Coordinates of C-alpha atoms in Angstrom, one line a residue:
M328 CA 0.0 -0.1 -0.2
D329 CA 1.4 3.2 -0.8
R330 CA 2.0 6.2 1.5
K331 CA -1.1 8.5 0.0
Q332 CA -3.3 5.3 0.4
Q333 CA -2.2 4.8 3.9
L334 CA -2.7 8.2 5.0
R335 CA -6.2 8.3 3.1
N336 CA -7.3 5.1 5.4
V337 CA -6.6 7.1 8.7
A338 CA -10.0 7.2 10.9
F339 CA -9.6 11.1 11.7
G340 CA -10.0 12.4 8.4
G341 CA -9.7 16.1 7.6
A342 CA -7.2 17.9 5.2
W343 CA -4.1 17.3 7.2
S344 CA -3.4 13.9 5.7
E345 CA -3.4 15.4 2.6
Q346 CA -0.8 17.8 3.7
I347 CA 1.5 15.1 4.8
A348 CA 1.5 13.6 1.3
G349 CA 1.9 16.8 -0.3
R350 CA 4.8 17.9 2.2
E351 CA 6.3 14.4 1.6
A352 CA 6.2 14.7 -2.3
I353 CA 7.8 18.2 -2.3
A354 CA 10.4 16.7 0.0
A355 CA 11.0 13.8 -2.4
A356 CA 11.3 16.4 -5.3
I357 CA 13.8 18.4 -3.3
E358 CA 16.0 15.3 -2.9
T359 CA 15.7 14.2 -6.6
L360 CA 17.1 17.8 -7.4
K361 CA 19.8 17.6 -5.2
R362 CA 20.9 14.1 -5.9
A363 CA 20.6 15.2 -10.0
A364 CA 23.1 18.2 -8.9
A365 CA 25.6 16.4 -7.1
G366 CA 25.8 13.8 -10.1
A367 CA 25.4 16.4 -12.9
A368 CA 29.2 15.4 -13.8
R369 CA 28.4 11.7 -14.6
R370 CA 24.6 11.9 -15.7
D371 CA 22.6 14.4 -17.3
P372 CA 20.6 16.4 -14.8
R373 CA 17.5 16.5 -17.4
S374 CA 15.9 13.2 -16.6
P375 CA 12.2 12.6 -16.9
E376 CA 12.5 12.3 -12.8
T377 CA 14.0 15.5 -12.6
S378 CA 11.5 17.3 -14.8
S379 CA 8.6 15.8 -12.9
A380 CA 10.5 16.9 -9.8
L381 CA 11.2 20.8 -11.1
D382 CA 7.3 20.5 -12.5
L383 CA 6.1 19.7 -9.1
L384 CA 8.5 22.6 -7.3
C385 CA 8.0 25.4 -9.5
K386 CA 4.4 24.9 -9.8
N387 CA 3.6 27.4 -6.9
H388 CA 6.9 28.9 -6.5
P389 CA 6.8 32.5 -7.0
K390 CA 9.8 32.4 -9.0
G391 CA 9.3 28.9 -10.4
V392 CA 9.5 30.1 -14.3
L393 CA 12.3 31.8 -13.9
L394 CA 14.1 28.7 -11.8
R395 CA 13.1 26.2 -14.1
D396 CA 14.6 27.9 -17.0
A397 CA 17.9 28.7 -14.6
W398 CA 18.1 24.9 -14.0
R399 CA 17.7 23.9 -17.8
R400 CA 20.5 26.6 -18.7
G401 CA 22.5 25.5 -15.7
A402 CA 22.3 21.6 -17.0
T403 CA 24.4 22.6 -19.9
W404 CA 27.2 24.7 -18.3
E405 CA 30.8 23.5 -18.7
P406 CA 32.8 22.6 -16.8
A407 CA 31.1 20.2 -14.7
P408 CA 32.1 21.8 -11.2
R409 CA 30.4 24.8 -12.6
R410 CA 27.6 23.1 -13.4
I411 CA 27.2 21.1 -10.5
R412 CA 27.5 24.4 -8.1
E413 CA 24.6 26.1 -10.2
L414 CA 22.3 23.3 -10.3
A415 CA 22.8 23.1 -6.4
R416 CA 22.3 26.6 -5.9
I417 CA 18.8 26.7 -7.9
A418 CA 18.2 23.4 -5.7
G419 CA 18.7 25.3 -2.5
L420 CA 16.3 28.2 -3.8
L421 CA 13.5 25.7 -4.6
A422 CA 13.9 24.1 -1.2
E423 CA 13.9 27.7 0.6
G424 CA 11.0 28.8 -1.4
H425 CA 9.0 25.5 -0.2
G426 CA 10.1 26.2 3.7
D427 CA 12.6 23.5 3.9
A428 CA 14.7 25.5 6.3
G429 CA 17.2 22.8 6.5
Q430 CA 18.3 23.4 2.7
K431 CA 20.6 26.0 2.3
S432 CA 21.5 27.2 -1.3
G433 CA 24.5 25.8 -2.8
N434 CA 24.8 22.9 -0.4
V435 CA 25.5 19.5 -2.3
Q436 CA 25.9 16.3 -0.1

């Protein structure tokens, strides 16, 4: 049973269960972008998974369109360390925009 279905089955009801699933999806999308940034020297950071994560994170972000375009540009930068720093910076901005205080702009783990 997936997490969304588990939360739907909770007897208490209310919108909080949907909020939990939404926050988990955002956290997973942020992690996807962080991994894509960190691995940008070995893998193309424009994968379908990364595109889905970008769509989710940019949808309600005030500067989502600009950050999505910045990610696409940054994904083509050379050399690889420059590309990694730029993508990590953008991932950090998206994380901060979604209230993820644990993420500072530019951190790559």
